Structure formats: structure tokens, C-alpha cells
Coordinates of N, CA and C in Angstrom, one line a residue:
M17 N 119.7 30.4 -19.4 CA 118.6 30.4 -20.3 C 118.9 29.5 -21.5
S18 N 118.0 28.8 -22.0 CA 118.2 27.8 -23.1 C 118.6 28.6 -24.4
A19 N 119.4 27.9 -25.2 CA 119.8 28.4 -26.5 C 118.7 28.6 -27.4
Q20 N 117.5 28.0 -27.0 CA 116.3 28.1 -27.9 C 115.5 29.3 -27.5
N21 N 116.0 30.1 -26.5 CA 115.4 31.3 -26.1 C 116.2 32.6 -26.6
V22 N 115.5 33.6 -26.8 CA 116.1 34.9 -27.3 C 116.9 35.5 -26.1
V23 N 118.2 35.8 -26.4 CA 119.0 36.5 -25.4 C 119.2 37.9 -25.9
E24 N 119.2 38.9 -24.9 CA 119.4 40.3 -25.3 C 120.7 40.4 -26.2
G25 N 120.6 41.1 -27.3 CA 121.7 41.2 -28.2 C 121.6 40.3 -29.4
D26 N 120.7 39.2 -29.3 CA 120.5 38.3 -30.5 C 119.8 39.1 -31.6
Y27 N 120.1 38.7 -32.8 CA 119.3 39.1 -34.0 C 118.2 38.1 -34.2
V28 N 117.0 38.6 -34.3 CA 115.9 37.7 -34.6 C 115.1 38.2 -35.8
L29 N 114.4 37.2 -36.4 CA 113.6 37.5 -37.6 C 112.1 37.5 -37.1
L30 N 111.5 38.6 -37.1 CA 110.0 38.7 -36.8 C 109.3 38.5 -38.1
Y31 N 108.5 37.4 -38.2 CA 107.9 37.0 -39.4 C 106.4 37.3 -39.4
L32 N 105.9 38.1 -40.3 CA 104.5 38.3 -40.5 C 103.9 37.4 -41.6
D33 N 104.6 37.5 -42.7 CA 104.2 36.6 -43.8 C 105.5 36.5 -44.8
Q34 N 105.3 35.8 -45.9 CA 106.5 35.6 -46.7 C 107.1 36.9 -47.3
R35 N 106.2 37.9 -47.5 CA 106.7 39.2 -48.0 C 107.1 40.2 -47.0
R36 N 106.7 40.0 -45.7 CA 107.0 40.9 -44.7 C 107.7 40.3 -43.5
T37 N 109.0 40.5 -43.4 CA 109.8 40.0 -42.3 C 110.7 41.1 -41.8
Y38 N 111.1 41.0 -40.6 CA 111.9 42.1 -40.0 C 113.1 41.5 -39.2
L39 N 114.3 41.8 -39.6 CA 115.5 41.4 -39.0 C 115.9 42.5 -38.0
V40 N 115.8 42.2 -36.7 CA 116.1 43.2 -35.7 C 116.9 42.6 -34.6
K41 N 117.6 43.5 -33.9 CA 118.4 43.1 -32.7 C 117.6 43.3 -31.5
A42 N 117.5 42.2 -30.7 CA 116.7 42.2 -29.5 C 117.4 43.1 -28.4
E43 N 117.0 44.3 -28.3 CA 117.6 45.2 -27.3 C 116.5 45.8 -26.4
A44 N 116.8 45.8 -25.1 CA 115.9 46.4 -24.1 C 115.7 47.9 -24.4
G45 N 114.4 48.3 -24.3 CA 114.1 49.7 -24.5 C 113.8 50.1 -25.9
K46 N 114.0 49.1 -26.9 CA 113.8 49.4 -28.3 C 112.4 48.9 -28.8
T47 N 111.9 49.5 -29.8 CA 110.6 49.1 -30.3 C 110.7 49.0 -31.9
L48 N 110.0 48.0 -32.4 CA 109.9 47.8 -33.8 C 108.5 48.3 -34.2
H49 N 108.5 49.3 -35.2 CA 107.2 49.9 -35.6 C 106.9 49.3 -37.0
T50 N 105.7 48.8 -37.2 CA 105.2 48.2 -38.5 C 103.8 48.8 -38.8
H51 N 103.4 48.5 -40.0 CA 102.0 49.0 -40.3 C 101.0 48.1 -39.6
K52 N 101.4 47.0 -39.0 CA 100.5 46.1 -38.2 C 100.6 46.4 -36.7
G53 N 101.2 47.5 -36.3 CA 101.4 47.8 -34.9 C 102.8 47.7 -34.5
F54 N 103.1 48.1 -33.3 CA 104.5 48.0 -32.8 C 104.7 46.8 -31.9
I55 N 106.0 46.4 -31.8 CA 106.4 45.4 -30.9 C 107.5 45.9 -30.0
K56 N 107.3 45.8 -28.7 CA 108.4 46.2 -27.8 C 109.4 45.0 -27.7
L57 N 110.7 45.3 -28.0 CA 111.7 44.2 -28.1 C 112.0 43.7 -26.7
D58 N 111.7 44.4 -25.7 CA 111.8 43.8 -24.3 C 111.0 42.6 -24.2
D59 N 109.8 42.6 -24.9 CA 108.9 41.4 -24.8 C 109.4 40.2 -25.6
V60 N 110.4 40.5 -26.5 CA 110.9 39.4 -27.3 C 112.0 38.7 -26.5
I61 N 112.8 39.4 -25.7 CA 113.9 38.8 -25.0 C 113.3 37.8 -24.0
G62 N 113.9 36.6 -24.0 CA 113.5 35.5 -23.1 C 112.4 34.6 -23.7
R63 N 111.8 35.0 -24.8 CA 110.9 34.2 -25.5 C 111.6 33.1 -26.3
G64 N 110.9 32.0 -26.5 CA 111.4 30.9 -27.3 C 111.3 31.1 -28.8
Y65 N 112.4 30.7 -29.5 CA 112.3 30.8 -31.0 C 111.1 29.9 -31.4
G66 N 110.4 30.4 -32.4 CA 109.2 29.7 -32.9 C 107.9 30.2 -32.2
E67 N 108.1 30.9 -31.1 CA 106.9 31.4 -30.5 C 106.2 32.6 -31.2
R68 N 105.0 32.8 -31.0 CA 104.2 33.9 -31.5 C 104.2 35.1 -30.5
I69 N 104.2 36.3 -31.1 CA 104.1 37.5 -30.2 C 103.2 38.4 -30.9
K70 N 102.3 39.1 -30.1 CA 101.3 40.0 -30.7 C 101.8 41.4 -30.8
S71 N 101.5 42.1 -31.8 CA 101.8 43.5 -31.9 C 100.8 44.3 -31.1
S72 N 101.0 45.6 -31.1 CA 100.0 46.5 -30.3 C 98.6 46.5 -30.9
L73 N 98.5 46.0 -32.2 CA 97.2 45.9 -32.8 C 96.7 44.5 -32.8
G74 N 97.4 43.6 -32.0 CA 96.9 42.2 -31.9 C 97.2 41.3 -33.0
V75 N 98.1 41.7 -33.9 CA 98.5 40.9 -35.0 C 99.7 40.0 -34.6
D76 N 99.6 38.7 -35.0 CA 100.6 37.7 -34.7 C 101.9 37.8 -35.5
F77 N 103.0 37.9 -34.9 CA 104.3 37.7 -35.5 C 105.0 36.5 -34.9
V78 N 105.8 35.8 -35.7 CA 106.5 34.6 -35.2 C 108.0 35.0 -35.0
I79 N 108.6 34.6 -33.9 CA 110.0 34.9 -33.6 C 110.8 33.7 -34.2
L80 N 111.6 34.1 -35.2 CA 112.4 33.0 -35.8 C 113.9 33.3 -35.6
K81 N 114.7 32.3 -35.6 CA 116.2 32.4 -35.6 C 116.6 32.7 -37.1
P82 N 117.3 33.7 -37.4 CA 117.7 34.1 -38.8 C 118.6 33.0 -39.4
L83 N 118.3 32.7 -40.7 CA 119.1 31.8 -41.5 C 120.1 32.6 -42.3
L84 N 121.1 32.0 -42.9 CA 122.0 32.7 -43.7 C 121.3 33.5 -44.8
R85 N 120.3 33.0 -45.4 CA 119.6 33.7 -46.5 C 119.0 35.0 -46.0
D86 N 118.5 34.9 -44.7 CA 117.9 36.1 -44.1 C 118.9 37.3 -44.0
Y87 N 120.1 36.9 -43.5 CA 121.2 37.9 -43.4 C 121.6 38.4 -44.8
I88 N 121.6 37.6 -45.8 CA 122.0 38.0 -47.1 C 120.9 39.0 -47.7
M89 N 119.6 38.6 -47.6 CA 118.6 39.4 -48.2 C 118.3 40.6 -47.4
K90 N 118.6 40.6 -46.2 CA 118.4 41.8 -45.3 C 119.6 42.7 -45.2
S91 N 120.7 42.4 -46.0 CA 121.9 43.2 -45.9 C 121.6 44.7 -46.2
A92 N 122.2 45.5 -45.3 CA 122.2 46.9 -45.7 C 123.0 47.1 -47.0
R93 N 122.5 47.8 -48.0 CA 123.2 47.8 -49.2 C 123.3 49.2 -49.9
K94 N 124.4 49.4 -50.6 CA 124.5 50.5 -51.6 C 124.8 49.9 -53.0
T95 N 125.0 48.6 -53.1 CA 125.3 47.9 -54.3 C 124.3 46.7 -54.5
Q96 N 124.3 46.2 -55.7 CA 123.5 45.0 -55.9 C 124.1 43.8 -55.1
I97 N 123.3 42.9 -54.6 CA 123.9 41.8 -53.9 C 123.9 40.6 -54.8
V98 N 124.7 39.6 -54.4 CA 124.6 38.2 -55.0 C 123.5 37.5 -54.3
Y99 N 122.5 37.0 -55.1 CA 121.4 36.3 -54.5 C 121.7 34.9 -54.0
P100 N 120.9 34.4 -53.1 CA 121.1 33.0 -52.6 C 121.2 32.0 -53.7
K101 N 120.4 32.1 -54.7 CA 120.5 31.1 -55.8 C 121.9 31.0 -56.4
D102 N 122.5 32.2 -56.6 CA 123.9 32.2 -57.1 C 124.9 31.9 -56.1
V103 N 124.7 32.3 -54.9 CA 125.6 31.9 -53.8 C 125.8 30.4 -53.7
A104 N 124.6 29.7 -53.8 CA 124.6 28.2 -53.7 C 125.5 27.6 -54.8
L105 N 125.4 28.1 -56.0 CA 126.3 27.6 -57.1 C 127.7 27.9 -56.9
I106 N 128.0 29.1 -56.5 CA 129.4 29.6 -56.2 C 130.0 28.6 -55.2
V107 N 129.4 28.4 -54.1 CA 129.9 27.5 -53.1 C 130.1 26.1 -53.6
L108 N 129.1 25.5 -54.3 CA 129.1 24.2 -54.7 C 130.3 23.9 -55.7
F109 N 130.4 24.8 -56.7 CA 131.3 24.5 -57.8 C 132.8 24.9 -57.4
S110 N 132.9 25.8 -56.4 CA 134.2 26.3 -56.0 C 134.9 25.3 -55.0
G111 N 134.0 24.4 -54.4 CA 134.6 23.5 -53.4 C 134.9 24.1 -52.1
I112 N 134.4 25.4 -51.9 CA 134.6 26.0 -50.6 C 133.9 25.3 -49.4
G113 N 134.6 25.2 -48.3 CA 134.1 24.5 -47.2 C 134.8 24.8 -45.9
P114 N 134.5 24.1 -44.8 CA 135.2 24.4 -43.5 C 136.7 24.4 -43.7
G115 N 137.4 25.4 -43.2 CA 138.9 25.5 -43.3 C 139.4 26.1 -44.6
S116 N 138.6 26.4 -45.6 CA 139.1 27.0 -46.8 C 139.6 28.4 -46.6
R117 N 140.6 28.7 -47.4 CA 141.1 30.1 -47.4 C 140.7 30.6 -48.8
V118 N 139.9 31.7 -48.7 CA 139.3 32.3 -49.9 C 139.6 33.7 -50.1
V119 N 140.0 34.1 -51.3 CA 140.2 35.5 -51.7 C 139.0 36.0 -52.4
E120 N 138.4 37.1 -52.0 CA 137.2 37.6 -52.6 C 137.4 39.1 -53.0
A121 N 136.8 39.5 -54.2 CA 136.9 40.9 -54.6 C 135.7 41.1 -55.6
G122 N 135.0 42.3 -55.6 CA 135.0 43.2 -54.6 C 134.0 42.9 -53.5
T123 N 134.2 43.4 -52.4 CA 133.4 43.2 -51.2 C 132.0 43.7 -51.4
G124 N 131.8 44.8 -52.1 CA 130.5 45.5 -52.1 C 130.0 45.7 -50.7
T125 N 128.8 45.4 -50.4 CA 128.2 45.6 -49.1 C 128.2 44.3 -48.3
G126 N 128.9 43.3 -48.8 CA 129.2 42.1 -47.9 C 128.3 41.0 -47.9
A127 N 127.3 40.9 -48.8 CA 126.3 39.8 -48.8 C 127.0 38.5 -49.2
L128 N 127.8 38.5 -50.3 CA 128.6 37.3 -50.6 C 129.7 37.0 -49.6
T129 N 130.3 38.0 -49.1 CA 131.3 37.8 -48.0 C 130.7 37.1 -46.8
T130 N 129.5 37.5 -46.4 CA 128.8 36.8 -45.3 C 128.6 35.3 -45.6
A131 N 128.2 35.0 -46.8 CA 128.0 33.6 -47.2 C 129.3 32.8 -47.2
L132 N 130.3 33.4 -47.8 CA 131.6 32.7 -47.8 C 132.2 32.5 -46.4
A133 N 132.0 33.5 -45.5 CA 132.5 33.3 -44.2 C 131.7 32.2 -43.4
H134 N 130.5 32.1 -43.7 CA 129.6 31.1 -43.1 C 130.2 29.7 -43.5
Y135 N 130.6 29.5 -44.7 CA 131.0 28.2 -45.2 C 132.4 27.8 -44.8
V136 N 133.3 28.8 -44.6 CA 134.7 28.5 -44.3 C 134.9 28.3 -42.8
M137 N 134.0 28.7 -41.9 CA 134.2 28.5 -40.5 C 134.2 27.0 -40.2
P138 N 134.8 26.6 -39.1 CA 135.3 27.4 -38.0 C 136.8 27.8 -38.0
N139 N 137.6 27.3 -39.0 CA 139.0 27.6 -39.0 C 139.5 28.1 -40.4
G140 N 138.6 28.5 -41.3 CA 139.0 29.1 -42.5 C 139.0 30.6 -42.5
K141 N 139.3 31.2 -43.6 CA 139.3 32.7 -43.7 C 139.0 33.2 -45.1
V142 N 138.3 34.3 -45.1 CA 138.0 35.0 -46.3 C 138.8 36.4 -46.3
Y143 N 139.6 36.6 -47.4 CA 140.3 37.8 -47.5 C 139.6 38.6 -48.6
S144 N 138.9 39.7 -48.2 CA 138.0 40.4 -49.0 C 138.6 41.8 -49.4
Y145 N 138.8 41.9 -50.7 CA 139.4 43.1 -51.3 C 138.3 44.1 -51.8
E146 N 138.5 45.4 -51.5 CA 137.5 46.4 -51.9 C 138.2 47.7 -51.9
I147 N 138.0 48.5 -53.0 CA 138.7 49.8 -53.1 C 137.8 51.0 -52.6
K148 N 136.6 50.8 -52.3 CA 135.7 51.8 -51.8 C 135.5 51.7 -50.3
A149 N 136.0 52.7 -49.6 CA 135.9 52.7 -48.1 C 134.5 52.6 -47.6
E150 N 133.5 53.3 -48.3 CA 132.2 53.3 -47.8 C 131.5 52.0 -47.9
H151 N 131.9 51.2 -48.9 CA 131.4 49.8 -49.1 C 132.0 48.9 -47.9
L152 N 133.3 49.1 -47.6 CA 133.9 48.3 -46.6 C 133.2 48.5 -45.2
E153 N 132.9 49.8 -45.0 CA 132.2 50.1 -43.7 C 130.9 49.4 -43.6
I154 N 130.1 49.4 -44.6 CA 128.8 48.7 -44.6 C 129.0 47.2 -44.5
A155 N 129.9 46.7 -45.3 CA 130.2 45.3 -45.3 C 130.5 44.7 -44.0
E156 N 131.4 45.5 -43.3 CA 131.8 45.0 -41.9 C 130.6 44.9 -41.0
K157 N 129.7 45.9 -41.1 CA 128.6 45.9 -40.2 C 127.7 44.7 -40.5
N158 N 127.5 44.4 -41.8 CA 126.7 43.3 -42.2 C 127.2 41.9 -41.8
V159 N 128.6 41.8 -42.0 CA 129.2 40.5 -41.5 C 129.2 40.4 -40.0
K160 N 129.4 41.5 -39.3 CA 129.3 41.5 -37.9 C 127.9 41.1 -37.4
R161 N 126.9 41.6 -38.0 CA 125.5 41.3 -37.6 C 125.3 39.8 -37.7
A162 N 125.9 39.1 -38.7 CA 125.7 37.7 -38.9 C 126.6 36.9 -37.9
G163 N 127.4 37.6 -37.1 CA 128.3 36.9 -36.2 C 129.5 36.2 -36.8
L164 N 130.0 36.7 -38.0 CA 131.0 36.0 -38.8 C 132.3 36.9 -39.0
L165 N 132.4 37.9 -38.2 CA 133.5 38.8 -38.4 C 134.9 38.2 -38.2
D166 N 135.0 37.2 -37.3 CA 136.2 36.5 -37.0 C 136.8 35.7 -38.2
F167 N 135.9 35.5 -39.2 CA 136.4 34.7 -40.3 C 136.6 35.5 -41.6
V168 N 136.7 36.8 -41.4 CA 136.9 37.7 -42.6 C 138.0 38.7 -42.3
E169 N 138.9 38.9 -43.2 CA 139.9 40.0 -43.2 C 139.6 41.0 -44.3
F170 N 139.2 42.2 -44.0 CA 138.9 43.2 -45.0 C 140.1 43.9 -45.5
K171 N 140.3 44.1 -46.8 CA 141.5 44.7 -47.3 C 141.1 45.9 -48.2
A172 N 141.5 47.1 -47.9 CA 141.2 48.3 -48.7 C 142.2 48.4 -49.7
K173 N 142.2 47.5 -50.7 CA 143.2 47.4 -51.7 C 142.6 47.1 -53.1
D174 N 143.3 47.5 -54.2 CA 142.9 47.2 -55.5 C 143.5 45.8 -55.9
I175 N 142.6 44.8 -56.1 CA 143.1 43.5 -56.3 C 143.7 43.3 -57.7
T176 N 143.4 44.3 -58.6 CA 144.0 44.2 -60.0 C 145.5 44.5 -60.0
L177 N 146.0 45.0 -58.8 CA 147.4 45.2 -58.7 C 148.1 44.0 -58.1
G178 N 147.4 43.0 -57.7 CA 148.0 41.8 -57.1 C 147.3 41.3 -55.9
I179 N 147.6 40.0 -55.6 CA 147.0 39.3 -54.4 C 148.1 39.0 -53.5
E180 N 147.9 39.4 -52.2 CA 149.0 39.2 -51.3 C 149.1 37.8 -50.7
E181 N 147.9 37.1 -50.7 CA 147.9 35.7 -50.1 C 148.4 34.7 -51.1
Q182 N 148.9 33.6 -50.6 CA 149.4 32.5 -51.4 C 148.8 31.2 -51.0
D183 N 148.8 30.2 -51.9 CA 148.2 28.9 -51.6 C 146.8 28.9 -51.1
V184 N 146.0 29.7 -51.7 CA 144.6 29.8 -51.3 C 143.8 28.7 -52.0
D185 N 142.6 28.4 -51.5 CA 141.8 27.3 -52.1 C 140.9 27.9 -53.2
S186 N 140.5 29.1 -53.1 CA 139.6 29.6 -54.2 C 139.7 31.2 -54.2
V187 N 139.5 31.7 -55.4 CA 139.4 33.1 -55.6 C 138.0 33.4 -56.2
V188 N 137.2 34.3 -55.6 CA 135.9 34.6 -56.0 C 135.8 36.0 -56.3
L189 N 135.3 36.3 -57.5 CA 135.3 37.7 -58.1 C 133.9 38.2 -58.4
D190 N 133.5 39.3 -57.9 CA 132.3 40.0 -58.2 C 132.6 41.4 -58.5
M191 N 133.2 41.7 -59.6 CA 133.7 43.0 -59.9 C 133.6 43.3 -61.4
A192 N 133.8 44.5 -61.8 CA 133.6 45.0 -63.2 C 134.6 44.4 -64.2
T193 N 135.9 44.2 -63.7 CA 136.9 43.7 -64.6 C 137.6 42.5 -64.1
P194 N 136.9 41.3 -64.0 CA 137.5 40.1 -63.4 C 138.7 39.6 -64.2
W195 N 138.7 39.8 -65.5 CA 139.8 39.3 -66.3 C 141.2 39.9 -66.0
L196 N 141.2 41.1 -65.4 CA 142.5 41.7 -65.0 C 143.1 41.0 -63.7
V197 N 142.2 40.2 -63.0 CA 142.7 39.5 -61.8 C 143.2 38.1 -62.1
V198 N 142.8 37.6 -63.3 CA 143.1 36.2 -63.6 C 144.5 35.8 -63.4
P199 N 145.5 36.6 -63.9 CA 146.9 36.2 -63.8 C 147.3 36.2 -62.3
H200 N 146.8 37.1 -61.5 CA 147.2 37.2 -60.1 C 146.5 36.0 -59.4
A201 N 145.3 35.6 -59.8 CA 144.6 34.5 -59.2 C 145.4 33.2 -59.4
Y202 N 146.0 33.0 -60.6 CA 146.7 31.8 -60.9 C 147.9 31.7 -60.0
K203 N 148.6 32.8 -59.7 CA 149.8 32.8 -58.8 C 149.4 32.5 -57.4
A204 N 148.2 33.0 -57.0 CA 147.8 32.9 -55.6 C 147.2 31.5 -55.2
L205 N 146.6 30.8 -56.2 CA 145.9 29.6 -55.9 C 146.9 28.4 -55.7
K206 N 146.5 27.5 -54.9 CA 147.2 26.2 -54.7 C 146.9 25.4 -56.0
P207 N 147.7 24.3 -56.2 CA 147.4 23.5 -57.4 C 146.0 22.9 -57.3
C208 N 145.3 23.0 -58.4 CA 143.9 22.6 -58.5 C 142.9 23.5 -57.8
G209 N 143.4 24.6 -57.4 CA 142.5 25.6 -56.7 C 141.5 26.1 -57.8
T210 N 140.4 26.8 -57.3 CA 139.3 27.2 -58.1 C 139.2 28.7 -58.2
I211 N 138.7 29.1 -59.3 CA 138.3 30.6 -59.5 C 136.9 30.6 -59.9
V212 N 136.1 31.6 -59.3 CA 134.7 31.8 -59.7 C 134.5 33.3 -60.0
S213 N 133.9 33.6 -61.1 CA 133.6 35.0 -61.4 C 132.1 35.2 -61.6
F214 N 131.5 36.2 -61.0 CA 130.1 36.5 -61.2 C 130.0 37.8 -61.9
S215 N 129.4 37.8 -63.1 CA 129.3 39.0 -64.0 C 127.9 39.1 -64.5
P216 N 127.4 40.4 -64.6 CA 126.1 40.6 -65.1 C 126.0 40.6 -66.6
T217 N 127.1 40.8 -67.3 CA 127.0 40.9 -68.8 C 127.8 39.8 -69.5
I218 N 127.4 39.4 -70.7 CA 128.1 38.4 -71.4 C 129.5 38.9 -71.9
D219 N 129.6 40.2 -72.2 CA 130.9 40.7 -72.6 C 132.0 40.5 -71.5
Q220 N 131.6 40.7 -70.3 CA 132.5 40.4 -69.2 C 132.9 38.9 -69.2
V221 N 131.9 38.1 -69.4 CA 132.2 36.6 -69.4 C 133.2 36.3 -70.5
V222 N 133.0 36.8 -71.7 CA 133.9 36.4 -72.8 C 135.3 36.8 -72.5
K223 N 135.5 38.0 -72.0 CA 136.9 38.5 -71.7 C 137.5 37.7 -70.5
T224 N 136.7 37.3 -69.6 CA 137.2 36.5 -68.4 C 137.6 35.1 -68.9
V225 N 136.7 34.5 -69.7 CA 137.0 33.1 -70.2 C 138.3 33.1 -71.1
E226 N 138.5 34.1 -71.9 CA 139.7 34.2 -72.7 C 140.9 34.3 -71.8
A227 N 140.8 35.1 -70.7 CA 141.9 35.3 -69.8 C 142.2 34.0 -69.1
L228 N 141.2 33.2 -68.7 CA 141.4 31.9 -68.1 C 142.1 31.0 -69.0
R229 N 141.7 30.9 -70.2 CA 142.4 30.0 -71.2 C 143.8 30.4 -71.4
E230 N 144.1 31.7 -71.4 CA 145.5 32.1 -71.7 C 146.4 31.9 -70.5
N231 N 145.8 31.7 -69.3 CA 146.6 31.7 -68.0 C 146.6 30.3 -67.4
G232 N 146.4 29.2 -68.1 CA 146.6 27.9 -67.6 C 145.4 27.3 -66.7
F233 N 144.2 27.9 -66.9 CA 143.1 27.3 -66.2 C 142.4 26.3 -67.1
M234 N 141.7 25.3 -66.5 CA 141.0 24.3 -67.2 C 139.6 24.1 -66.6
D235 N 138.8 23.1 -67.2 CA 137.5 22.8 -66.8 C 136.7 24.1 -66.6
I236 N 136.8 25.0 -67.7 CA 136.1 26.3 -67.6 C 134.6 26.1 -68.0
D237 N 133.7 26.7 -67.2 CA 132.3 26.5 -67.5 C 131.6 27.8 -67.1
T238 N 130.6 28.2 -67.8 CA 129.7 29.4 -67.4 C 128.3 28.9 -67.4
V239 N 127.6 29.3 -66.3 CA 126.2 29.0 -66.1 C 125.4 30.2 -65.7
E240 N 124.1 30.1 -65.9 CA 123.1 31.1 -65.5 C 122.0 30.4 -64.7
C241 N 121.7 30.9 -63.5 CA 120.7 30.3 -62.7 C 119.4 31.1 -62.7
L242 N 118.3 30.5 -63.1 CA 117.0 31.2 -63.1 C 116.1 30.4 -62.1
M243 N 115.6 31.1 -61.2 CA 114.8 30.5 -60.1 C 113.3 30.9 -60.2
R244 N 112.4 29.9 -60.3 CA 111.0 30.2 -60.4 C 110.2 29.5 -59.2
G245 N 109.5 30.3 -58.5 CA 108.7 29.8 -57.4 C 107.4 29.2 -57.9
M246 N 106.8 28.4 -57.0 CA 105.5 27.8 -57.4 C 104.4 28.2 -56.4
Q247 N 103.3 28.5 -57.0 CA 102.1 28.9 -56.2 C 101.3 27.6 -55.9
T248 N 101.4 27.0 -54.7 CA 100.9 25.7 -54.5 C 99.6 25.7 -53.8
E249 N 98.6 25.1 -54.4 CA 97.3 25.0 -53.9 C 96.6 23.9 -54.6
R250 N 96.0 22.9 -53.9 CA 95.4 21.8 -54.5 C 94.4 22.1 -55.6
G251 N 94.7 21.6 -56.8 CA 93.9 21.8 -58.0 C 94.2 23.1 -58.7
R252 N 95.1 23.9 -58.1 CA 95.4 25.2 -58.7 C 96.9 25.6 -58.7
T253 N 97.7 24.6 -58.6 CA 99.1 24.8 -58.5 C 99.7 25.3 -59.9
R254 N 100.5 26.3 -59.8 CA 101.0 26.9 -61.1 C 102.3 27.7 -60.7
P255 N 103.1 27.9 -61.7 CA 104.3 28.8 -61.5 C 103.9 30.2 -61.1
Q256 N 104.6 30.8 -60.2 CA 104.3 32.2 -59.8 C 104.5 33.1 -61.0
T257 N 103.8 34.2 -61.1 CA 103.8 35.1 -62.2 C 105.2 35.7 -62.4
L258 N 105.8 36.1 -61.2 CA 107.1 36.7 -61.2 C 108.2 35.7 -60.8
M259 N 109.4 35.9 -61.4 CA 110.4 35.0 -61.0 C 111.7 35.8 -60.9
T260 N 112.7 35.2 -60.2 CA 114.0 35.8 -60.2 C 114.8 35.2 -61.3
A261 N 114.9 36.0 -62.4 CA 115.5 35.5 -63.6 C 117.0 35.9 -63.7
H262 N 117.4 36.7 -64.7 CA 118.8 36.9 -64.8 C 119.3 37.9 -63.7
T263 N 120.3 37.4 -63.0 CA 121.0 38.2 -62.1 C 122.5 38.3 -62.5
G264 N 123.0 37.3 -63.1 CA 124.4 37.3 -63.6 C 124.8 35.9 -64.1
Y265 N 126.0 35.9 -64.7 CA 126.6 34.7 -65.2 C 127.7 34.3 -64.3
I266 N 127.8 33.0 -64.0 CA 128.8 32.5 -63.1 C 129.8 31.6 -63.9
T267 N 131.0 32.0 -63.9 CA 132.1 31.3 -64.6 C 133.0 30.6 -63.6
F268 N 133.3 29.3 -63.8 CA 134.1 28.5 -62.9 C 135.3 28.0 -63.7
A269 N 136.4 27.8 -63.0 CA 137.6 27.1 -63.6 C 138.5 26.6 -62.5
R270 N 139.4 25.7 -62.9 CA 140.4 25.1 -62.0 C 141.8 25.4 -62.5
K271 N 142.7 25.6 -61.6 CA 144.1 25.8 -61.9 C 144.7 24.5 -62.3
A272 N 145.5 24.5 -63.4 CA 146.2 23.3 -63.8 C 147.7 23.8 -64.2
A273 N 148.6 22.8 -64.3 CA 149.9 23.2 -64.7 C 149.9 23.7 -66.1
K274 N 150.7 24.7 -66.3 CA 150.8 25.3 -67.7 C 151.6 24.3 -68.6
P275 N 151.1 24.2 -69.9 CA 151.8 23.2 -70.8 C 153.2 23.7 -71.1

């Protein structure tokens, strides 16, 4: 069967409209129930990606191959996730790419972990620290669903007590007290390695930046990404009423030799 056709066990995105999409595993005998009728997933298996399929009420859904952003936004969650707009900046400014070795903390429910794993493959690794077992359990399921489990090592440990890995390319922090990790990050990073911290409050940013300055980091910068969609229609194009505004501040720095 062509790679452009759905195989049993594939995750597919059933698209109704921009606000209503369904990430499901194509399994024989299973059914997706929606307010627009149900779809038997047996009927999805073998169909081509991009094809339309009708629900029991005759409503068209489109069978799409999930993108990274779909896996992120559809993550099962008990914690707030890092949104794609912030993930993009984290990856760009950190220099993470194929083959990178990345330390991450905390894992949360694995949305950022999924993104990092996507960018370090095929021969990189993400070492993800998390102290809450229930978060790790959900994160592992989310990363596995995206087919990226081979590129992640989950660690049920407190990163504020130290980082076991050495000569890593980047340290990415999404936790309440990132400044406590800065000295450990300096020791773990290779020369010119990068550190990125995502924090929702400016007080966290100030403490983290102070720690970075005290521990030999340079090129320190903090940004905030606000994303506004456009409602596009000839003669009536305007910004959407609602926007994804403040989600957090992103602080970047590079390791340098201490004076």
C-alpha cells in the first residue's frame, strides 16, 4: 500500500473546519463520534491522505496526515503546554537540529519534548527531566503517539540537584525555578552551547538572567512572542478579534569561557 494511504495503526487528523479537528488512531472496529455524526475508522484505513470521507450524517471530513503542530496542540495534558509560536523561537535561537543532544526540564505532559525530539532526529537525543511521575506517564504516551519515542530518554529526577549528561548542545528549561539549574547547565554544556528558559512571569526572568550573568553566559536576550491571526476576505480583511498573546517569556544565552 502506498505511503500516501492510511495504514491501520496510523494517527490521522480528521478535519471538519479550522476549529474542529480530531486526532485519532486508525483502528479496525473503532468509531469516532462527533456532533456531525460518527465515522467508522475501518472506512478510513486504506483511504488516501487528503481524501474526503462522509460521516453518518453526510458531513464531509478530510483525512489529513498530522503535522508536528497537530501533535502539540492535541497533546493530552494536565499542565499548560508550550505553544508552537514559542517552540519555533526556542528551536531557532537554541540552534537545535539533527543530531543535537538536548537536556530538557520539566517534561510536563511532553508537548515541548515532542517538538525537540522531532528536530533532533534521526541521531540526536532529548534527555527530559521531570519530578512528577504522573506527568512522565502522560508525556511518554504523547511522544509515542507522534512516533518519536526513540529520540527521548525520560528521567524521573530533580534537575536542580544536577545534570548527568555532559557536552550537550543545549539545555531547555520550562520550570518554576530555572535559575537553580543555570550552574548545572554551564557544566553540562559544550563550549558555545546554548540555554533556553521559558517562563510565564517577569520575576522568573530577572532571577534567571542574573544567574546567567553570574555563571559565565553571554549573548543573553529575552523575548516575548505575540501571534495575531488575520481574517482574510476581499475588501474586508482585518485582524482577528482574539489573538494568542502572552504565553511566556523566552530567555536565551550562550556558554562562554569564564573571565
